[in-house]
Amino acid sequence: MQASITAQSIRTFHKLLQCCSKIGDELRFEIVDETLIIRTFDSSRSAFIVFFFDKGFFESYQILTEENITFKTGLKNLLTVFKKSNTFERVQFNVDPESNNLVLAINLRFGFRKIHQIPYDECDLVHAKYTVEHFPHRVACRSKLLVDCLSKFQQSLNELTFSFTPDSMTLKTYDLDPQKAIRNKKLKTEISIKKEDIERFYLGETFINCDLTFTIKEFRAVLSFCEFVRQPINIFFDWEGKPLMCCFKVPNELRVDFVLSTFVNPNLQRESQSGMSSMQTDSEDYSSQNDYSQSEPQSQSQSQSQFQSQPLSQSQSQSQSQPLSQETQSQSQELQEDFLQNSNNGEETNFLSGLTKDKDDLSRKRKHKEDKLTRDNNSNLD
């Protein structure tokens, strides 16, 4: 592959590298026909992002072989090369399979030119198991709006909660135990966004008020890149414990898909047992053919074929006009038992490569804070 970028594309690629550095330590390249695909994920495989580059992003783009090329390289090497990208006039990429080097030829001001050779290794591809079709609920809003909201939160914040209701979306600080909020002196922030201020707000028929908690570091990095390219962000979700997916694209240049795992709040488990929507377990490999910008909400028959409604709690069931059938209740009971069993085992399904990971690896700091809070409460009681 031989390609070159100039001007705005250089700044965009540098911003992309900065975004990926907040998520993973290496970049995985895939060259397929006329598309360049770049992927990265974090060490616990709880955050995954993929970039699809069209030919319009490059000044020139040429494929020298008919075979697909896949390789990985360290992210720090590329960050070092693009550290002073404001002095670049043109960057030429050349993949040399014989020497296993990614060659970067950079034209600088005043006619200077420098060449970097970055070694790479062959690798297997990693795909996310979720596509936009797996999520019944979707929200689209201006990236600038969410960036302004996140600026109101502390920079040292590790986790953030999205709370969705039929009329609004709320960003708030995650609490280990809301009942002990008075004893916890940590600063708490909550910002609500009305439905009218959101460009697209669609909630499926199986929607029940839910709170999605996730690590804010990766989400903040992706949101910053989305604001840089001045595009709205599309958020797809289902229920707590299910991944959160964010998508956006620059027409004829670039498309970005980001998948982030969410936590299951143990303090809300009893409520979620009686009312939660299940997602189709048959998840296909990540497909580059996703087009979230043209995806329409599913019809009632399609939604019922992919998602099964769970029995509601007593307070929620009174507001429903149609009771659930015995078959649905029995299926729900089996799903609830599986959900409780997985939660008690302390493991949750990894959405990359079908692996599993210890839940404690996702947020060790949260576990430490919870233990410390328990010890403080016990000492106060004594």
mmCIF file of C-alpha atoms in Angstrom:
data_model
loop_
_atom_site.group_PDB
_atom_site.id
_atom_site.type_symbol
_atom_site.label_atom_id
_atom_site.label_comp_id
_atom_site.label_asym_id
_atom_site.label_seq_id
_atom_site.Cartn_x
_atom_site.Cartn_y
_atom_site.Cartn_z
ATOM 1 C CA MET A 1 0.000 0.000 0.000
ATOM 2 C CA GLN A 2 1.142 3.508 -0.849
ATOM 3 C CA ALA A 3 -0.850 6.498 0.357
ATOM 4 C CA SER A 4 -0.321 10.160 1.195
ATOM 5 C CA ILE A 5 -2.187 12.752 3.267
ATOM 6 C CA THR A 6 -1.918 16.530 3.519
ATOM 7 C CA ALA A 7 -3.169 19.529 5.500
ATOM 8 C CA GLN A 8 -6.369 18.765 7.448
ATOM 9 C CA SER A 9 -5.991 14.994 7.062
ATOM 10 C CA ILE A 10 -2.630 15.171 8.868
ATOM 11 C CA ARG A 11 -4.215 16.966 11.833
ATOM 12 C CA THR A 12 -7.088 14.489 11.861
ATOM 13 C CA PHE A 13 -4.721 11.516 11.857
ATOM 14 C CA HIS A 14 -2.699 13.042 14.707
ATOM 15 C CA LYS A 15 -5.893 13.564 16.715
ATOM 16 C CA LEU A 16 -6.818 9.953 15.976
ATOM 17 C CA LEU A 17 -3.516 8.749 17.436
ATOM 18 C CA GLN A 18 -4.101 10.805 20.572
ATOM 19 C CA CYS A 19 -7.574 9.294 20.916
ATOM 20 C CA CYS A 20 -6.245 5.743 20.531
ATOM 21 C CA SER A 21 -3.504 6.380 23.104
ATOM 22 C CA LYS A 22 -6.240 6.791 25.746
ATOM 23 C CA ILE A 23 -7.571 3.328 24.901
ATOM 24 C CA GLY A 24 -4.780 0.936 23.852
ATOM 25 C CA ASP A 25 -1.032 0.556 23.389
ATOM 26 C CA GLU A 26 -0.894 -0.668 19.790
ATOM 27 C CA LEU A 27 -2.638 -0.177 16.466
ATOM 28 C CA ARG A 28 -3.834 -3.008 14.239
ATOM 29 C CA PHE A 29 -3.960 -2.195 10.530
ATOM 30 C CA GLU A 30 -6.007 -3.996 7.913
ATOM 31 C CA ILE A 31 -5.833 -3.125 4.224
ATOM 32 C CA VAL A 32 -8.860 -4.412 2.339
ATOM 33 C CA ASP A 33 -9.419 -3.343 -1.277
ATOM 34 C CA GLU A 34 -9.846 0.429 -1.182
ATOM 35 C CA THR A 35 -10.375 0.719 2.580
ATOM 36 C CA LEU A 36 -7.840 1.145 5.358
ATOM 37 C CA ILE A 37 -9.055 -0.115 8.750
ATOM 38 C CA ILE A 38 -7.346 0.719 12.056
ATOM 39 C CA ARG A 39 -8.334 -0.940 15.342
ATOM 40 C CA THR A 40 -7.239 -0.785 18.954
ATOM 41 C CA PHE A 41 -8.557 -1.990 22.332
ATOM 42 C CA ASP A 42 -7.540 -1.764 25.967
ATOM 43 C CA SER A 43 -5.719 -4.423 27.999
ATOM 44 C CA SER A 44 -8.886 -5.729 29.657
ATOM 45 C CA ARG A 45 -10.704 -5.753 26.287
ATOM 46 C CA SER A 46 -13.547 -3.679 27.683
ATOM 47 C CA ALA A 47 -13.132 -0.837 25.145
ATOM 48 C CA PHE A 48 -12.770 -1.286 21.390
ATOM 49 C CA ILE A 49 -12.588 1.278 18.593
ATOM 50 C CA VAL A 50 -12.284 0.882 14.826
ATOM 51 C CA PHE A 51 -11.668 3.502 12.115
ATOM 52 C CA PHE A 52 -12.661 2.993 8.475
ATOM 53 C CA PHE A 53 -10.812 5.260 6.013
ATOM 54 C CA ASP A 54 -12.254 5.864 2.546
ATOM 55 C CA LYS A 55 -10.164 6.937 -0.428
ATOM 56 C CA GLY A 56 -11.475 10.476 -0.008
ATOM 57 C CA PHE A 57 -9.402 10.865 3.158
ATOM 58 C CA PHE A 58 -6.131 10.477 1.225
ATOM 59 C CA GLU A 59 -4.502 12.661 -1.374
ATOM 60 C CA SER A 60 -3.441 9.473 -3.173
ATOM 61 C CA TYR A 61 -4.149 5.828 -2.391
ATOM 62 C CA GLN A 62 -2.765 2.802 -4.231
ATOM 63 C CA ILE A 63 -2.900 -0.923 -3.500
ATOM 64 C CA LEU A 64 0.152 -2.854 -4.742
ATOM 65 C CA THR A 65 -1.099 -6.379 -3.972
ATOM 66 C CA GLU A 66 -4.423 -8.162 -4.192
ATOM 67 C CA GLU A 67 -3.963 -9.911 -0.847
ATOM 68 C CA ASN A 68 -5.334 -8.400 2.338
ATOM 69 C CA ILE A 69 -2.586 -7.115 4.642
ATOM 70 C CA THR A 70 -2.900 -7.167 8.426
ATOM 71 C CA PHE A 71 -0.261 -6.052 10.902
ATOM 72 C CA LYS A 72 0.177 -4.302 14.248
ATOM 73 C CA THR A 73 2.654 -1.724 15.508
ATOM 74 C CA GLY A 74 3.316 0.200 18.693
ATOM 75 C CA LEU A 75 1.294 3.333 19.205
ATOM 76 C CA LYS A 76 4.086 5.261 20.934
ATOM 77 C CA ASN A 77 6.251 5.118 17.806
ATOM 78 C CA LEU A 78 3.570 6.794 15.706
ATOM 79 C CA LEU A 79 2.861 9.379 18.396
ATOM 80 C CA THR A 80 6.547 10.294 18.453
ATOM 81 C CA VAL A 81 6.595 10.751 14.671
ATOM 82 C CA PHE A 82 3.490 12.991 14.668
ATOM 83 C CA LYS A 83 4.494 14.975 17.754
ATOM 84 C CA LYS A 84 5.182 18.083 15.641
ATOM 85 C CA SER A 85 2.633 17.455 12.926
ATOM 86 C CA ASN A 86 1.936 21.201 12.629
ATOM 87 C CA THR A 87 5.171 21.464 10.613
ATOM 88 C CA PHE A 88 4.191 18.674 8.177
ATOM 89 C CA GLU A 89 3.146 19.468 4.625
ATOM 90 C CA ARG A 90 2.707 15.919 3.354
ATOM 91 C CA VAL A 91 2.997 12.424 4.833
ATOM 92 C CA GLN A 92 3.472 9.364 2.627
ATOM 93 C CA PHE A 93 2.712 5.877 3.948
ATOM 94 C CA ASN A 94 4.391 2.830 2.441
ATOM 95 C CA VAL A 95 3.909 -0.714 3.729
ATOM 96 C CA ASP A 96 6.912 -2.898 2.915
ATOM 97 C CA PRO A 97 6.022 -6.601 3.452
ATOM 98 C CA GLU A 98 9.565 -7.756 2.697
ATOM 99 C CA SER A 99 11.228 -5.871 5.556
ATOM 100 C CA ASN A 100 8.086 -5.738 7.764
ATOM 101 C CA ASN A 101 8.379 -1.978 8.072
ATOM 102 C CA LEU A 102 5.871 0.832 7.865
ATOM 103 C CA VAL A 103 7.771 3.611 6.105
ATOM 104 C CA LEU A 104 6.693 7.211 6.694
ATOM 105 C CA ALA A 105 8.176 9.849 4.368
ATOM 106 C CA ILE A 106 7.414 13.336 5.701
ATOM 107 C CA ASN A 107 7.795 16.559 3.734
ATOM 108 C CA LEU A 108 8.520 19.533 5.990
ATOM 109 C CA ARG A 109 8.650 23.250 5.390
ATOM 110 C CA PHE A 110 11.513 24.812 3.433
ATOM 111 C CA GLY A 111 11.983 21.586 1.432
ATOM 112 C CA PHE A 112 13.182 19.371 4.270
ATOM 113 C CA ARG A 113 12.276 15.680 4.178
ATOM 114 C CA LYS A 114 12.671 12.932 6.786
ATOM 115 C CA ILE A 115 11.908 9.219 6.698
ATOM 116 C CA HIS A 116 10.869 6.951 9.562
ATOM 117 C CA GLN A 117 10.841 3.162 9.454
ATOM 118 C CA ILE A 118 8.526 1.640 12.037
ATOM 119 C CA PRO A 119 8.721 -2.175 12.410
ATOM 120 C CA TYR A 120 5.481 -4.121 12.568
ATOM 121 C CA ASP A 121 4.376 -7.691 13.292
ATOM 122 C CA GLU A 122 1.737 -9.849 11.718
ATOM 123 C CA CYS A 123 -1.389 -10.298 13.829
ATOM 124 C CA ASP A 124 -4.865 -11.757 13.943
ATOM 125 C CA LEU A 125 -7.882 -9.520 13.615
ATOM 126 C CA VAL A 126 -10.100 -8.779 16.584
ATOM 127 C CA HIS A 127 -13.770 -8.009 15.976
ATOM 128 C CA ALA A 128 -16.461 -6.729 18.300
ATOM 129 C CA LYS A 129 -19.410 -9.108 18.499
ATOM 130 C CA TYR A 130 -21.967 -6.291 18.549
ATOM 131 C CA THR A 131 -23.357 -4.241 15.679
ATOM 132 C CA VAL A 132 -25.886 -1.424 15.705
ATOM 133 C CA GLU A 133 -28.654 -3.898 14.870
ATOM 134 C CA HIS A 134 -28.230 -5.468 18.327
ATOM 135 C CA PHE A 135 -29.346 -2.349 20.193
ATOM 136 C CA PRO A 136 -33.049 -1.402 20.480
ATOM 137 C CA HIS A 137 -32.457 2.154 21.765
ATOM 138 C CA ARG A 138 -30.522 4.959 20.088
ATOM 139 C CA VAL A 139 -29.767 8.611 20.788
ATOM 140 C CA ALA A 140 -28.054 11.149 18.527
ATOM 141 C CA CYS A 141 -26.865 14.530 19.764
ATOM 142 C CA ARG A 142 -24.260 17.184 19.057
ATOM 143 C CA SER A 143 -20.819 16.230 20.312
ATOM 144 C CA LYS A 144 -20.272 19.812 21.477
ATOM 145 C CA LEU A 145 -23.215 19.448 23.863
ATOM 146 C CA LEU A 146 -21.779 16.359 25.562
ATOM 147 C CA VAL A 147 -18.284 17.880 25.716
ATOM 148 C CA ASP A 148 -19.707 20.911 27.535
ATOM 149 C CA CYS A 149 -21.547 18.610 29.949
ATOM 150 C CA LEU A 150 -18.434 16.539 30.706
ATOM 151 C CA SER A 151 -16.440 19.701 31.385
ATOM 152 C CA LYS A 152 -18.633 20.245 34.459
ATOM 153 C CA PHE A 153 -17.372 16.999 36.014
ATOM 154 C CA GLN A 154 -14.100 16.552 37.867
ATOM 155 C CA GLN A 155 -11.150 15.559 35.676
ATOM 156 C CA SER A 156 -10.179 12.901 38.228
ATOM 157 C CA LEU A 157 -13.540 11.156 37.831
ATOM 158 C CA ASN A 158 -13.134 7.497 36.857
ATOM 159 C CA GLU A 159 -16.703 6.448 36.129
ATOM 160 C CA LEU A 160 -19.807 8.141 34.761
ATOM 161 C CA THR A 161 -23.468 7.131 34.634
ATOM 162 C CA PHE A 162 -25.911 7.773 31.796
ATOM 163 C CA SER A 163 -29.478 7.666 33.102
ATOM 164 C CA PHE A 164 -32.157 7.379 30.422
ATOM 165 C CA THR A 165 -35.863 8.108 30.838
ATOM 166 C CA PRO A 166 -38.565 8.546 28.154
ATOM 167 C CA ASP A 167 -38.172 12.338 28.392
ATOM 168 C CA SER A 168 -34.508 12.989 29.110
ATOM 169 C CA MET A 169 -30.911 11.810 29.349
ATOM 170 C CA THR A 170 -28.988 12.519 32.557
ATOM 171 C CA LEU A 171 -25.242 12.479 33.162
ATOM 172 C CA LYS A 172 -24.322 11.944 36.784
ATOM 173 C CA THR A 173 -21.500 10.884 39.066
ATOM 174 C CA TYR A 174 -21.550 7.184 39.839
ATOM 175 C CA ASP A 175 -22.375 6.317 43.492
ATOM 176 C CA LEU A 176 -21.318 3.062 45.101
ATOM 177 C CA ASP A 177 -24.330 3.233 47.409
ATOM 178 C CA PRO A 178 -26.875 6.058 46.984
ATOM 179 C CA GLN A 179 -28.283 5.393 50.486
ATOM 180 C CA LYS A 180 -24.926 6.396 52.018
ATOM 181 C CA ALA A 181 -24.525 9.559 49.987
ATOM 182 C CA ILE A 182 -24.677 11.725 53.108
ATOM 183 C CA ARG A 183 -21.712 9.959 54.678
ATOM 184 C CA ASN A 184 -19.716 10.048 51.443
ATOM 185 C CA LYS A 185 -18.159 13.493 51.090
ATOM 186 C CA LYS A 186 -17.250 13.037 47.414
ATOM 187 C CA LEU A 187 -18.461 15.797 45.098
ATOM 188 C CA LYS A 188 -21.493 14.700 43.080
ATOM 189 C CA THR A 189 -22.598 16.264 39.817
ATOM 190 C CA GLU A 190 -25.768 15.682 37.799
ATOM 191 C CA ILE A 191 -26.716 17.249 34.468
ATOM 192 C CA SER A 192 -29.983 16.577 32.647
ATOM 193 C CA ILE A 193 -30.544 17.004 28.921
ATOM 194 C CA LYS A 194 -34.142 17.302 27.774
ATOM 195 C CA LYS A 195 -35.487 15.313 24.880
ATOM 196 C CA GLU A 196 -36.063 18.504 22.883
ATOM 197 C CA ASP A 197 -32.335 19.338 22.992
ATOM 198 C CA ILE A 198 -31.369 16.006 21.438
ATOM 199 C CA GLU A 199 -31.374 15.621 17.670
ATOM 200 C CA ARG A 200 -32.694 12.048 17.665
ATOM 201 C CA PHE A 201 -34.157 10.257 20.649
ATOM 202 C CA TYR A 202 -35.609 6.812 19.937
ATOM 203 C CA LEU A 203 -36.406 4.260 22.634
ATOM 204 C CA GLY A 204 -37.620 0.794 21.652
ATOM 205 C CA GLU A 205 -40.788 -0.868 22.872
ATOM 206 C CA THR A 206 -38.852 -2.872 25.485
ATOM 207 C CA PHE A 207 -37.404 0.255 27.122
ATOM 208 C CA ILE A 208 -37.388 0.576 30.915
ATOM 209 C CA ASN A 209 -35.614 3.387 32.772
ATOM 210 C CA CYS A 210 -31.978 2.330 33.037
ATOM 211 C CA ASP A 211 -28.605 3.574 34.287
ATOM 212 C CA LEU A 212 -25.473 2.803 32.256
ATOM 213 C CA THR A 213 -22.184 3.132 34.159
ATOM 214 C CA PHE A 214 -18.850 3.039 32.332
ATOM 215 C CA THR A 215 -15.280 4.332 32.537
ATOM 216 C CA ILE A 216 -15.107 7.954 31.462
ATOM 217 C CA LYS A 217 -11.502 8.034 30.213
ATOM 218 C CA GLU A 218 -12.126 6.201 26.931
ATOM 219 C CA PHE A 219 -15.485 7.870 26.330
ATOM 220 C CA ARG A 220 -14.016 11.340 26.859
ATOM 221 C CA ALA A 221 -11.234 10.616 24.321
ATOM 222 C CA VAL A 222 -13.670 9.420 21.632
ATOM 223 C CA LEU A 223 -15.998 12.359 22.276
ATOM 224 C CA SER A 224 -13.088 14.778 21.911
ATOM 225 C CA PHE A 225 -12.207 13.284 18.518
ATOM 226 C CA CYS A 226 -15.855 13.478 17.459
ATOM 227 C CA GLU A 227 -15.933 17.172 18.345
ATOM 228 C CA PHE A 228 -12.689 17.726 16.399
ATOM 229 C CA VAL A 229 -14.265 16.433 13.170
ATOM 230 C CA ARG A 230 -17.462 18.411 13.985
ATOM 231 C CA GLN A 231 -19.898 15.537 13.667
ATOM 232 C CA PRO A 232 -22.876 14.458 15.803
ATOM 233 C CA ILE A 233 -22.442 11.288 17.845
ATOM 234 C CA ASN A 234 -24.867 8.357 17.757
ATOM 235 C CA ILE A 235 -25.267 6.355 20.983
ATOM 236 C CA PHE A 236 -26.757 2.849 20.892
ATOM 237 C CA PHE A 237 -27.592 0.946 24.083
ATOM 238 C CA ASP A 238 -29.751 -1.740 25.623
ATOM 239 C CA TRP A 239 -29.401 -2.287 29.385
ATOM 240 C CA GLU A 240 -26.820 -2.086 32.159
ATOM 241 C CA GLY A 241 -24.204 -4.787 31.774
ATOM 242 C CA LYS A 242 -24.659 -4.659 27.981
ATOM 243 C CA PRO A 243 -22.115 -2.710 25.895
ATOM 244 C CA LEU A 244 -22.602 0.907 24.895
ATOM 245 C CA MET A 245 -21.871 1.687 21.242
ATOM 246 C CA CYS A 246 -21.000 5.122 19.813
ATOM 247 C CA CYS A 247 -20.771 5.838 16.087
ATOM 248 C CA PHE A 248 -20.089 8.830 13.867
ATOM 249 C CA LYS A 249 -18.613 9.509 10.451
ATOM 250 C CA VAL A 250 -17.209 12.155 8.141
ATOM 251 C CA PRO A 251 -18.881 11.703 4.736
ATOM 252 C CA ASN A 252 -16.598 10.211 2.058
ATOM 253 C CA GLU A 253 -13.615 10.207 4.430
ATOM 254 C CA LEU A 254 -13.894 8.420 7.745
ATOM 255 C CA ARG A 255 -16.221 6.299 9.888
ATOM 256 C CA VAL A 256 -15.705 5.465 13.568
ATOM 257 C CA ASP A 257 -17.352 2.756 15.699
ATOM 258 C CA PHE A 258 -16.642 2.579 19.427
ATOM 259 C CA VAL A 259 -17.838 -0.158 21.811
ATOM 260 C CA LEU A 260 -17.528 0.240 25.578
ATOM 261 C CA SER A 261 -18.571 -2.213 28.290
ATOM 262 C CA THR A 262 -20.864 -1.076 31.112
ATOM 263 C CA PHE A 263 -20.920 -2.136 34.743
ATOM 264 C CA VAL A 264 -23.669 -3.910 36.650
ATOM 265 C CA ASN A 265 -24.471 -1.976 39.814
ATOM 266 C CA PRO A 266 -24.861 -4.577 42.615
ATOM 267 C CA ASN A 267 -27.006 -2.148 44.608
ATOM 268 C CA LEU A 268 -29.586 -2.089 41.804
ATOM 269 C CA GLN A 269 -29.542 -5.817 41.094
ATOM 270 C CA ARG A 270 -32.787 -6.549 42.905
ATOM 271 C CA GLU A 271 -34.606 -3.966 40.811
ATOM 272 C CA SER A 272 -33.089 -5.130 37.549
ATOM 273 C CA GLN A 273 -34.039 -8.748 38.264
ATOM 274 C CA SER A 274 -37.714 -7.930 37.885
ATOM 275 C CA GLY A 275 -37.449 -5.686 34.853
ATOM 276 C CA MET A 276 -34.798 -5.888 32.145
ATOM 277 C CA SER A 277 -34.679 -6.474 28.409
ATOM 278 C CA SER A 278 -32.583 -9.337 27.100
ATOM 279 C CA MET A 279 -30.421 -9.056 24.037
ATOM 280 C CA GLN A 280 -30.161 -11.665 21.338
ATOM 281 C CA THR A 281 -27.364 -14.040 22.290
ATOM 282 C CA ASP A 282 -26.462 -14.946 18.718
ATOM 283 C CA SER A 283 -24.028 -12.129 17.949
ATOM 284 C CA GLU A 284 -22.225 -12.098 14.650
ATOM 285 C CA ASP A 285 -18.697 -10.837 14.025
ATOM 286 C CA TYR A 286 -18.149 -7.140 13.591
ATOM 287 C CA SER A 287 -19.019 -6.139 10.043
ATOM 288 C CA SER A 288 -17.602 -3.210 8.141
ATOM 289 C CA GLN A 289 -20.927 -2.905 6.337
ATOM 290 C CA ASN A 290 -22.669 -1.197 9.277
ATOM 291 C CA ASP A 291 -24.342 2.038 8.239
ATOM 292 C CA TYR A 292 -25.810 3.544 11.371
ATOM 293 C CA SER A 293 -26.655 6.822 9.657
ATOM 294 C CA GLN A 294 -29.233 5.096 7.466
ATOM 295 C CA SER A 295 -30.511 2.582 9.986
ATOM 296 C CA GLU A 296 -34.168 2.996 10.838
ATOM 297 C CA PRO A 297 -35.960 1.863 14.001
ATOM 298 C CA GLN A 298 -37.180 -1.693 13.717
ATOM 299 C CA SER A 299 -40.825 -2.453 13.238
ATOM 300 C CA GLN A 300 -42.895 -3.982 16.000
ATOM 301 C CA SER A 301 -42.675 -7.497 14.561
ATOM 302 C CA GLN A 302 -38.911 -7.302 14.057
ATOM 303 C CA SER A 303 -38.376 -5.934 17.538
ATOM 304 C CA GLN A 304 -40.409 -8.722 19.119
ATOM 305 C CA SER A 305 -38.493 -11.371 17.167
ATOM 306 C CA GLN A 306 -35.113 -10.171 18.437
ATOM 307 C CA PHE A 307 -35.922 -8.961 21.938
ATOM 308 C CA GLN A 308 -38.022 -10.665 24.567
ATOM 309 C CA SER A 309 -39.801 -8.551 27.138
ATOM 310 C CA GLN A 310 -39.085 -9.429 30.759
ATOM 311 C CA PRO A 311 -41.719 -9.475 33.530
ATOM 312 C CA LEU A 312 -41.904 -6.182 35.378
ATOM 313 C CA SER A 313 -41.803 -5.517 39.096
ATOM 314 C CA GLN A 314 -45.047 -5.116 41.019
ATOM 315 C CA SER A 315 -44.994 -1.301 40.864
ATOM 316 C CA GLN A 316 -44.226 -1.348 37.136
ATOM 317 C CA SER A 317 -46.648 -4.122 36.209
ATOM 318 C CA GLN A 318 -49.592 -2.116 37.505
ATOM 319 C CA SER A 319 -48.960 0.523 34.855
ATOM 320 C CA GLN A 320 -49.103 -2.044 32.030
ATOM 321 C CA SER A 321 -52.456 -2.766 30.423
ATOM 322 C CA GLN A 322 -51.612 -6.247 29.109
ATOM 323 C CA PRO A 323 -50.406 -9.048 31.438
ATOM 324 C CA LEU A 324 -47.532 -11.266 30.372
ATOM 325 C CA SER A 325 -48.125 -14.850 29.303
ATOM 326 C CA GLN A 326 -46.917 -17.873 31.271
ATOM 327 C CA GLU A 327 -44.458 -18.776 28.509
ATOM 328 C CA THR A 328 -42.856 -15.347 28.660
ATOM 329 C CA GLN A 329 -42.676 -15.520 32.462
ATOM 330 C CA SER A 330 -40.966 -18.934 32.382
ATOM 331 C CA GLN A 331 -38.440 -17.704 29.807
ATOM 332 C CA SER A 332 -37.805 -14.637 31.906
ATOM 333 C CA GLN A 333 -37.228 -16.753 35.028
ATOM 334 C CA GLU A 334 -34.529 -18.762 33.217
ATOM 335 C CA LEU A 335 -32.819 -15.568 32.012
ATOM 336 C CA GLN A 336 -32.924 -14.111 35.528
ATOM 337 C CA GLU A 337 -31.341 -17.247 37.009
ATOM 338 C CA ASP A 338 -28.557 -17.130 34.401
ATOM 339 C CA PHE A 339 -28.069 -13.420 35.108
ATOM 340 C CA LEU A 340 -27.784 -14.008 38.863
ATOM 341 C CA GLN A 341 -25.460 -16.979 38.398
ATOM 342 C CA ASN A 342 -23.082 -14.977 36.190
ATOM 343 C CA SER A 343 -23.154 -12.067 38.644
ATOM 344 C CA ASN A 344 -22.400 -14.330 41.606
ATOM 345 C CA ASN A 345 -19.484 -15.911 39.772
ATOM 346 C CA GLY A 346 -17.936 -12.444 39.442
ATOM 347 C CA GLU A 347 -17.506 -12.753 35.645
ATOM 348 C CA GLU A 348 -19.125 -11.102 32.681
ATOM 349 C CA THR A 349 -18.951 -11.896 29.006
ATOM 350 C CA ASN A 350 -16.284 -10.097 27.053
ATOM 351 C CA PHE A 351 -17.635 -8.697 23.782
ATOM 352 C CA LEU A 352 -14.262 -9.152 22.030
ATOM 353 C CA SER A 353 -13.336 -12.593 20.697
ATOM 354 C CA GLY A 354 -15.880 -14.270 23.010
ATOM 355 C CA LEU A 355 -13.506 -14.220 25.988
ATOM 356 C CA THR A 356 -14.395 -13.699 29.649
ATOM 357 C CA LYS A 357 -12.739 -11.419 32.134
ATOM 358 C CA ASP A 358 -12.862 -10.828 35.859
ATOM 359 C CA LYS A 359 -15.174 -7.941 36.678
ATOM 360 C CA ASP A 360 -12.669 -6.652 39.252
ATOM 361 C CA ASP A 361 -10.231 -5.886 36.425
ATOM 362 C CA LEU A 362 -12.632 -3.349 35.006
ATOM 363 C CA SER A 363 -12.511 -1.046 38.044
ATOM 364 C CA ARG A 364 -10.167 -1.977 40.864
ATOM 365 C CA LYS A 365 -10.422 1.531 42.225
ATOM 366 C CA ARG A 366 -14.198 1.121 42.614
ATOM 367 C CA LYS A 367 -13.663 -2.058 44.640
ATOM 368 C CA HIS A 368 -11.115 -0.313 46.827
ATOM 369 C CA LYS A 369 -13.475 2.633 47.451
ATOM 370 C CA GLU A 370 -16.318 0.290 48.342
ATOM 371 C CA ASP A 371 -14.191 -1.593 50.902
ATOM 372 C CA LYS A 372 -12.923 1.637 52.391
ATOM 373 C CA LEU A 373 -16.470 2.998 52.693
ATOM 374 C CA THR A 374 -17.578 -0.179 54.491
ATOM 375 C CA ARG A 375 -14.697 0.038 56.981
ATOM 376 C CA ASP A 376 -15.459 3.692 57.724
ATOM 377 C CA ASN A 377 -19.109 2.898 58.375
ATOM 378 C CA ASN A 378 -18.204 0.037 60.712
ATOM 379 C CA SER A 379 -15.841 2.272 62.676
ATOM 380 C CA ASN A 380 -18.562 4.913 63.037
ATOM 381 C CA LEU A 381 -20.999 2.320 64.368
ATOM 382 C CA ASP A 382 -18.434 1.157 66.951
#
